[in-house]
Coordinates of C-alpha atoms and ligand atoms in Angstrom, one line a residue:
X242 CA 32.1 28.0 -12.2
X243 CA 29.5 30.1 -10.5
X244 CA 28.7 31.9 -13.7
X245 CA 28.4 28.7 -15.7
X246 CA 26.1 27.3 -13.1
X247 CA 23.8 30.4 -13.1
X248 CA 23.8 30.4 -16.9
X249 CA 22.7 26.8 -16.8
X250 CA 20.0 27.6 -14.3
X251 CA 18.8 30.5 -16.4
X252 CA 18.5 28.4 -19.6
X253 CA 16.8 25.6 -17.6
X254 CA 14.4 28.2 -16.2
X255 CA 13.5 29.5 -19.7
X256 CA 13.0 26.0 -21.1
X257 CA 10.8 25.0 -18.2
X258 CA 9.6 28.5 -17.2
X259 CA 7.0 28.5 -14.6
X260 CA 4.6 30.8 -16.5
X261 CA 3.5 30.7 -20.2
X262 CA 2.5 34.3 -20.4
X263 CA 3.1 37.3 -18.2
X264 CA 1.2 40.6 -18.7
X265 CA 3.4 43.1 -17.0
X266 CA 2.6 46.6 -15.5
X267 CA -1.1 46.9 -16.5
X268 CA -3.8 48.4 -14.4
X269 CA -5.9 45.4 -13.3
X270 CA -9.7 45.8 -12.8
X271 CA -11.1 42.7 -11.2
X272 CA -14.4 43.3 -9.4
X273 CA -14.7 40.0 -7.7
X274 CA -11.3 40.3 -6.1
X275 CA -11.6 44.0 -5.4
X276 CA -8.5 44.9 -7.4
X277 CA -8.3 48.3 -9.1
X278 CA -4.6 49.0 -9.4
X279 CA -1.3 48.1 -11.2
X280 CA -0.6 44.4 -11.1
X281 CA 1.3 41.8 -13.0
X282 CA -0.8 38.8 -14.2
X283 CA 0.8 35.5 -14.9
X284 CA -0.8 32.6 -16.8
X285 CA 0.2 28.9 -16.9
X286 CA -1.6 25.9 -18.4
X287 CA -4.6 28.0 -19.5
X288 CA -5.2 29.2 -15.9
X289 CA -4.5 32.4 -14.0
X290 CA -1.3 31.4 -12.1
X291 CA -0.5 34.6 -10.1
X292 CA -1.6 38.2 -9.7
X293 CA 0.8 40.4 -7.8
X294 CA 2.5 43.7 -7.7
X295 CA 5.7 42.3 -9.2
X296 CA 6.3 39.0 -10.9
X297 CA 9.9 38.5 -12.3
X298 CA 10.0 38.5 -16.1
X299 CA 12.5 35.6 -16.0
X300 CA 9.7 33.3 -14.7
X301 CA 7.7 33.4 -18.0
X302 CA 8.1 32.2 -21.6
X303 CA 6.5 35.3 -22.9
X304 CA 6.4 38.7 -21.3
X305 CA 4.2 41.5 -22.6
X306 CA 4.5 45.0 -21.4
X307 CA 1.0 46.3 -20.9
X308 CA 1.8 49.4 -18.9
X309 CA -0.6 52.3 -19.5
X310 CA -3.3 49.8 -20.4
X311 CA -6.1 48.1 -18.4
X312 CA -6.1 44.4 -17.8
X313 CA -9.5 42.9 -17.1
X314 CA -11.2 39.5 -17.1
X315 CA -12.2 38.4 -20.6
X316 CA -15.4 40.4 -21.4
X317 CA -18.7 38.6 -21.3
X318 CA -21.4 39.7 -23.6
X319 CA -24.6 38.2 -22.3
X320 CA -27.0 39.1 -25.1
X321 CA -26.0 38.1 -28.6
X322 CA -27.4 36.2 -31.5
X323 CA -25.0 33.6 -33.0
X324 CA -27.2 30.8 -34.4
X325 CA -25.9 31.4 -37.9
X326 CA -25.6 29.1 -40.8
X327 CA -29.0 27.5 -40.9
X328 CA -30.0 29.2 -44.1
X329 CA -33.2 30.5 -42.6
X330 CA -34.1 33.9 -44.1
X331 CA -35.0 36.9 -41.9
X332 CA -34.7 35.0 -38.6
X333 CA -32.3 35.2 -35.6
X334 CA -32.1 31.4 -35.9
X335 CA -30.5 32.0 -39.3
X336 CA -29.5 34.9 -41.4
X337 CA -29.8 37.7 -38.7
X338 CA -27.2 35.9 -36.5
X339 CA -23.5 36.1 -36.9
X340 CA -20.7 33.5 -36.3
X341 CA -19.2 34.5 -33.0
X342 CA -15.5 34.3 -33.7
X343 CA -15.7 37.0 -36.3
X344 CA -16.9 39.6 -33.8
X345 CA -15.9 38.6 -30.2
X346 CA -12.1 38.5 -29.8
X347 CA -11.6 41.8 -31.7
X348 CA -13.8 43.5 -29.1
X349 CA -12.2 41.8 -26.1
X350 CA -15.0 39.4 -25.6
X351 CA -14.2 35.8 -24.7
X352 CA -17.7 34.6 -23.6
X353 CA -21.0 35.2 -25.2
X354 CA -24.5 34.2 -24.2
X355 CA -26.9 33.5 -27.1
X356 CA -30.1 35.1 -25.9
X357 CA -32.8 32.6 -27.1
X358 CA -32.0 32.2 -30.8
X359 CA -32.7 28.5 -30.3
X360 CA -35.4 26.6 -28.4
X361 CA -35.5 23.1 -27.0
X362 CA -36.2 21.7 -30.5
X363 CA -33.2 23.2 -32.3
X364 CA -30.7 23.7 -29.5
X365 CA -28.9 20.4 -30.5
X366 CA -28.5 21.8 -34.0
X367 CA -27.2 25.1 -32.7
X368 CA -24.8 23.3 -30.5
X369 CA -23.5 21.2 -33.3
X370 CA -23.4 24.0 -35.8
X371 CA -21.9 26.8 -33.7
X372 CA -21.2 26.2 -30.0
X373 CA -19.0 23.1 -30.5
X374 CA -17.1 24.7 -33.5
X375 CA -16.3 28.1 -32.0
X376 CA -13.2 29.3 -30.3
X377 CA -15.4 31.8 -28.4
X378 CA -17.0 30.4 -25.3
X379 CA -20.7 30.2 -26.3
X380 CA -23.4 29.8 -23.7
X381 CA -27.1 29.9 -24.4
X382 CA -30.5 30.8 -23.1
X383 CA -33.2 28.6 -24.4
X384 CA -36.1 30.3 -26.0
X385 CA -39.5 29.2 -24.5
X386 CA -40.6 28.7 -28.1
X387 CA -39.5 25.2 -29.2
X388 CA -38.1 26.5 -32.5
X389 CA -36.5 29.6 -31.0
X390 CA -36.4 32.8 -33.0
X391 CA -37.7 31.5 -36.3
X392 CA -39.4 34.8 -37.0
X393 CA -43.0 35.6 -37.8
X394 CA -45.6 33.1 -36.7
X395 CA -43.1 30.7 -35.2
X396 CA -42.4 33.1 -32.3
X397 CA -46.1 33.8 -31.7
X398 CA -47.1 30.1 -31.5
X399 CA -48.2 29.6 -27.9
X400 CA -48.8 25.9 -28.6
X401 CA -45.0 25.5 -29.0
X402 CA -44.2 27.1 -25.6
X403 CA -43.6 23.9 -23.7
X404 CA -42.2 24.6 -20.2
X405 CA -41.6 20.9 -19.5
X406 CA -39.7 20.1 -22.6
X407 CA -37.7 23.4 -22.4
X408 CA -36.7 22.7 -18.8
X409 CA -35.7 19.1 -19.7
X410 CA -33.4 20.3 -22.5
X411 CA -32.0 23.0 -20.2
X412 CA -31.1 20.5 -17.5
X413 CA -29.6 18.1 -20.0
X414 CA -27.2 20.8 -21.0
X415 CA -26.8 22.5 -17.6
X416 CA -23.9 24.9 -17.5
X417 CA -24.1 25.4 -21.2
X418 CA -27.8 26.5 -21.0
X419 CA -27.8 29.3 -18.5
X420 CA -31.3 30.8 -18.6
X421 CA -34.7 30.7 -20.3
X422 CA -35.7 33.5 -22.6
X423 CA -38.9 34.9 -23.9
X424 CA -38.9 37.4 -26.7
X425 CA -40.9 39.2 -29.4
X426 CA -44.3 38.0 -28.1
X427 CA -47.0 40.2 -29.5
X428 CA -50.2 38.7 -28.0
X429 CA -52.3 40.2 -25.2
X430 CA -51.8 37.2 -22.8
X431 CA -49.1 36.5 -20.2
X432 CA -48.6 33.0 -21.7
X433 CA -45.0 33.6 -23.0
X434 CA -43.8 35.1 -19.7
X435 CA -45.6 32.6 -17.5
X436 CA -44.4 29.5 -19.4
X437 CA -40.9 30.9 -19.4
X438 CA -41.0 31.4 -15.6
X439 CA -42.4 27.9 -15.3
X440 CA -39.6 26.4 -17.3
X441 CA -37.1 28.4 -15.2
X442 CA -38.6 27.1 -12.0
X443 CA -38.4 23.6 -13.2
X444 CA -34.8 23.9 -14.3
X445 CA -33.5 26.2 -11.5
X446 CA -32.4 28.9 -14.0
X447 CA -33.0 32.6 -14.3
X448 CA -35.3 34.1 -16.9
X449 CA -34.4 36.8 -19.4
X450 CA -37.3 38.8 -20.9
X451 CA -37.6 40.8 -24.1
X452 CA -41.2 42.0 -23.6
X453 CA -42.1 42.1 -27.3
X454 CA -45.1 44.3 -27.8
X455 CA -45.9 46.5 -24.8
X456 CA -49.7 46.1 -24.4
X457 CA -52.1 47.5 -21.8
X458 CA -53.5 44.0 -21.2
X459 CA -50.1 43.0 -19.7
X460 CA -48.6 46.1 -18.1
X461 CA -44.8 46.3 -18.0
X462 CA -45.0 47.3 -14.3
X463 CA -46.7 44.1 -13.5
X464 CA -43.9 42.1 -15.3
X465 CA -41.3 43.7 -13.1
X466 CA -43.2 43.9 -9.8
X467 CA -45.2 40.6 -9.9
X468 CA -44.5 38.1 -12.7
X469 CA -40.7 37.9 -12.6
X470 CA -38.8 36.5 -9.7
X471 CA -35.8 38.1 -7.9
X472 CA -32.7 37.3 -10.0
X473 CA -34.7 37.4 -13.3
X474 CA -33.4 39.6 -16.0
X475 CA -35.1 42.3 -18.0
X476 CA -33.0 43.1 -21.1
X477 CA -33.4 46.2 -23.4
X478 CA -33.7 48.5 -20.4
X479 CA -33.4 51.8 -22.4
X480 CA -35.9 50.8 -25.0
X481 CA -38.3 53.6 -26.1
X482 CA -41.4 51.6 -25.0
X483 CA -40.2 51.2 -21.4
X484 CA -42.2 53.7 -19.2
X485 CA -39.1 55.4 -17.7
X486 CA -39.5 59.1 -17.2
X487 CA -42.3 61.4 -16.0
X488 CA -43.0 64.8 -17.5
X489 CA -40.3 66.3 -15.3
X490 CA -37.8 63.8 -16.7
X491 CA -37.8 62.0 -13.3
X492 CA -37.3 58.2 -13.3
X493 CA -40.6 56.5 -12.4
X494 CA -40.4 55.0 -8.9
X495 CA -41.6 51.5 -9.9
X496 CA -38.2 51.0 -11.6
X497 CA -36.3 51.5 -8.4
X498 CA -38.9 49.3 -6.6
X499 CA -38.2 46.5 -9.2
X500 CA -34.5 46.9 -8.6
X501 CA -35.0 46.6 -4.8
X502 CA -37.1 43.4 -5.5
X503 CA -34.0 41.9 -7.1
X504 CA -35.0 42.3 -10.8
X505 CA -31.8 42.5 -12.9
X506 CA -31.6 45.2 -15.6
X507 CA -29.5 44.4 -18.7
X508 CA -28.6 46.9 -21.4
X509 CA -29.3 44.8 -24.5
X510 CA -28.5 47.6 -26.9
X511 CA -29.4 46.0 -30.2
X512 CA -30.7 47.8 -33.3
X513 CA -33.9 49.1 -31.6
X514 CA -33.4 49.1 -27.9
X515 CA -31.2 51.9 -26.7
X516 CA -32.0 55.6 -26.7
X517 CA -29.9 58.4 -25.2
X518 CA -33.1 60.2 -24.2
X519 CA -34.0 57.3 -21.9
X520 CA -30.5 56.3 -20.8
X521 CA -28.8 59.7 -20.0
X522 CA -31.5 61.1 -17.6
X523 CA -32.0 57.6 -16.1
X524 CA -28.3 57.1 -15.4
X525 CA -28.0 60.6 -13.9
X526 CA -30.7 59.5 -11.4
X527 CA -29.0 56.2 -10.6
X528 CA -30.9 53.8 -12.8
X529 CA -27.9 52.1 -14.2
X530 CA -27.7 48.7 -15.9
X531 CA -26.6 45.7 -13.8
X532 CA -25.0 44.2 -16.9
X533 CA -23.8 45.7 -20.2
X534 CA -24.6 43.7 -23.3
X535 CA -24.8 44.3 -27.1
X536 CA -27.6 42.3 -28.6
X537 CA -25.2 41.6 -31.4
X538 CA -26.7 40.6 -34.7
X539 CA -26.4 41.7 -38.4
X540 CA -28.4 44.9 -38.0
X541 CA -27.1 46.2 -34.6
X542 CA -23.4 45.7 -35.5
X543 CA -23.5 48.0 -38.5
X544 CA -25.7 50.7 -36.8
X545 CA -25.3 52.4 -33.4
X546 CA -24.3 49.4 -31.4
X547 CA -21.2 48.2 -33.3
X548 CA -19.5 46.0 -30.7
X549 CA -19.0 45.4 -27.0
X550 CA -16.3 48.0 -26.4
X551 CA -18.4 50.7 -28.2
X552 CA -21.4 49.9 -26.0
X553 CA -19.1 50.0 -22.9
X554 CA -17.7 53.3 -24.1
X555 CA -21.2 54.8 -24.2
X556 CA -21.7 54.1 -20.6
X557 CA -18.2 55.4 -19.8
X558 CA -19.1 58.7 -21.5
X559 CA -22.5 58.8 -19.7
X560 CA -20.7 59.0 -16.4
X561 CA -20.1 55.4 -15.2
X562 CA -16.6 54.8 -13.9
X563 CA -14.3 52.5 -15.9
X564 CA -14.3 50.1 -12.9
X565 CA -18.1 49.9 -13.0
X566 CA -18.2 49.5 -16.8
X567 CA -15.7 46.6 -16.6
X568 CA -17.5 45.0 -13.6
X569 CA -20.8 45.2 -15.5
X570 CA -19.2 43.5 -18.5
X571 CA -17.4 40.7 -16.6
X572 CA -18.2 39.7 -13.0
X573 CA -21.8 41.0 -13.0
X574 CA -23.1 38.9 -15.9
X575 CA -21.2 35.9 -14.7
X576 CA -23.1 36.0 -11.5
X577 CA -26.4 36.7 -13.2
X578 CA -26.2 33.5 -15.2
X579 CA -24.6 31.6 -12.2
X580 CA -21.3 31.0 -14.0
X581 CA -19.2 32.3 -11.2
X582 CA -16.2 30.4 -12.5
X583 CA -15.9 33.1 -15.2
X584 CA -15.5 36.9 -15.1
X585 CA -12.5 37.3 -12.7
X586 CA -8.8 36.8 -12.4
X587 CA -8.6 34.6 -9.3
X588 CA -5.6 32.3 -9.2
X589 CA -6.8 29.0 -10.7
X590 CA -9.6 30.6 -12.8
X591 CA -9.6 30.0 -16.5
X592 CA -7.2 32.5 -18.1
X593 CA -9.6 34.6 -20.2
X594 CA -8.1 38.1 -20.1
X595 CA -8.6 41.3 -22.0
X596 CA -6.2 44.2 -22.4
X597 CA -8.0 47.5 -23.0
X598 CA -6.8 50.9 -24.0
X599 CA -8.7 54.0 -23.1
X600 CA -8.4 56.4 -26.0
X601 CA -8.7 60.1 -25.3
X602 CA -10.1 62.3 -28.1
X603 CA -13.2 63.5 -29.9
X604 CA -15.6 60.6 -30.5
X605 CA -19.3 60.3 -31.4
X606 CA -21.8 57.6 -30.5
X607 CA -25.1 56.8 -32.1
X608 CA -28.3 55.5 -30.5
X609 CA -31.0 53.4 -32.3
X610 CA -32.9 56.4 -33.4
X611 CA -29.8 57.9 -35.0
X612 CA -29.1 60.6 -32.4
X613 CA -25.6 61.4 -31.5
X614 CA -23.8 61.7 -28.2
X615 CA -20.3 63.2 -28.2
X616 CA -17.7 61.8 -25.9
X617 CA -14.0 62.1 -25.1
X618 CA -13.2 58.5 -24.1
X619 CA -13.3 55.3 -26.1
X620 CA -12.3 51.8 -25.2
X621 CA -10.2 49.7 -27.6
X622 CA -9.4 46.1 -27.2
X623 CA -5.7 45.6 -27.6
X624 CA -5.1 42.0 -26.7
X625 CA -7.5 39.2 -26.0
X626 CA -6.4 36.0 -24.2
X627 CA -8.7 33.0 -24.2
X628 CA -7.8 29.9 -22.1
X629 CA -4.3 31.3 -21.7
X630 CA -3.6 31.9 -25.4
X631 CA -3.4 35.1 -27.3
X632 CA -6.3 35.1 -29.7
X633 CA -6.2 38.7 -30.8
X634 CA -3.5 41.4 -30.8
X635 CA -4.5 44.7 -32.4
X636 CA -1.1 46.5 -32.2
X637 CA 1.3 43.6 -32.2
X638 CA 2.1 44.1 -28.5
X639 CA 3.0 40.4 -28.1
X640 CA 5.2 40.3 -31.2
X641 CA 8.9 40.7 -32.0
X642 CA 10.2 43.3 -34.5
X643 CA 10.6 41.7 -37.9
X644 CA 14.1 43.0 -38.5
X645 CA 15.4 41.4 -35.3
X646 CA 14.2 37.9 -36.2
X647 CA 16.9 37.1 -38.7
X648 CA 16.5 36.8 -42.5
X649 CA 14.4 33.6 -42.6
X650 CA 12.0 33.8 -39.8
X651 CA 9.1 31.4 -39.9
X652 CA 5.5 31.6 -38.7
X653 CA 5.5 28.9 -36.1
X654 CA 3.9 30.2 -32.9
X655 CA 4.6 29.0 -29.4
X656 CA 1.8 26.8 -28.3
X657 CA 2.3 27.8 -24.7
X658 CA 0.9 31.2 -25.2
X659 CA 0.0 31.8 -28.8
X660 CA -3.2 30.8 -30.6
X661 CA -3.2 33.3 -33.4
X662 CA -2.1 32.6 -36.9
X663 CA 1.6 33.4 -37.3
X664 CA 3.7 34.2 -34.3
X665 CA 7.1 34.6 -36.0
X666 CA 10.0 32.8 -34.5
X667 CA 13.7 33.5 -35.0
X668 CA 15.3 31.8 -38.0
X669 CA 17.7 28.9 -37.0
X670 CA 20.6 30.2 -39.0
Ligands
ZN256 ZN1 -31.8 39.9 -28.8

């Protein structure tokens, strides 16, 4: 009688199991909650339901053994270009952008921030064309140029840098629009930076700057020490043009002064903005990025940048700890763009989770000038979970062996934890 009762209870428990997905035995790195150790992570209803040293397997519909791997908040890449599909040639608001879903989950990324590919004029088109149709969480910085990164003359047109209209559009889509961006400006005036700061003041958002041409009429030092406000972000920090090192290879003091002022430094690797000869000496002397980002677009992804885990791996091999690298790719960017609901594994938070493997071996990394840095560690995204569902699984860690599923297994997944195509289930007979 007792046995029958407990069997009944067990089957009831499985049918109505408390958790949808349980990641068991992984090493959790969660900067916001100061966790850096082995924990189980349980997910239910698309939210983090429990993080603890031991959660019973019987409490979950799906249990995945992730021992030996690292479990982190879903990675946030806060500098990408994903305004694809407009048909515009040679522009980041067009052919130079990529559709996010093809590049994010396979690199452990669950949230991207488009860094100003659109402006106040074409943001609604970007939203309709990409943001609303993507499984990746896509946030955006509005370009101070009304037409965004249309290339050529469009981005140099100061008459289309309308702070008022940009701020208005940003406030209309608050939460989705998370910053104001200026980029690629080549003129000698401060107009692009100043209008960007003006729009940011009006909308209560931070600024991100790609300084475009570095000109003596508007010194970079002045940008960091005077024009930008604490909390504003300079991206492309290891760009060749950034005055970084003196003749003795010492980091110039104004950069630390800017840090002290509260200026945020973002990696923004890209196809032209990351050199080992800047980054390696700077990092040794403590000038590290606040956030790690890719500047993903069609050129960078096939060159030295590749993807988020590759850029993170560079920093790992340049001496940052794994804990730091993860924090700078999760919780730090979330705070920079004031989306503190993301980037951590607090109970109740959205269940965006990444499982990473640290591969040991002989690896090579390329910078934007084609120089190599050798390294012995490389991050690999194993499983990506978005809103509580598995959206990517490199080595079938969440799957059942085919020869144990019976002769006629089907491809129906379990909607409680599985969002990928397939998800074989046992045959009825
Ligand atoms: Zn960019």
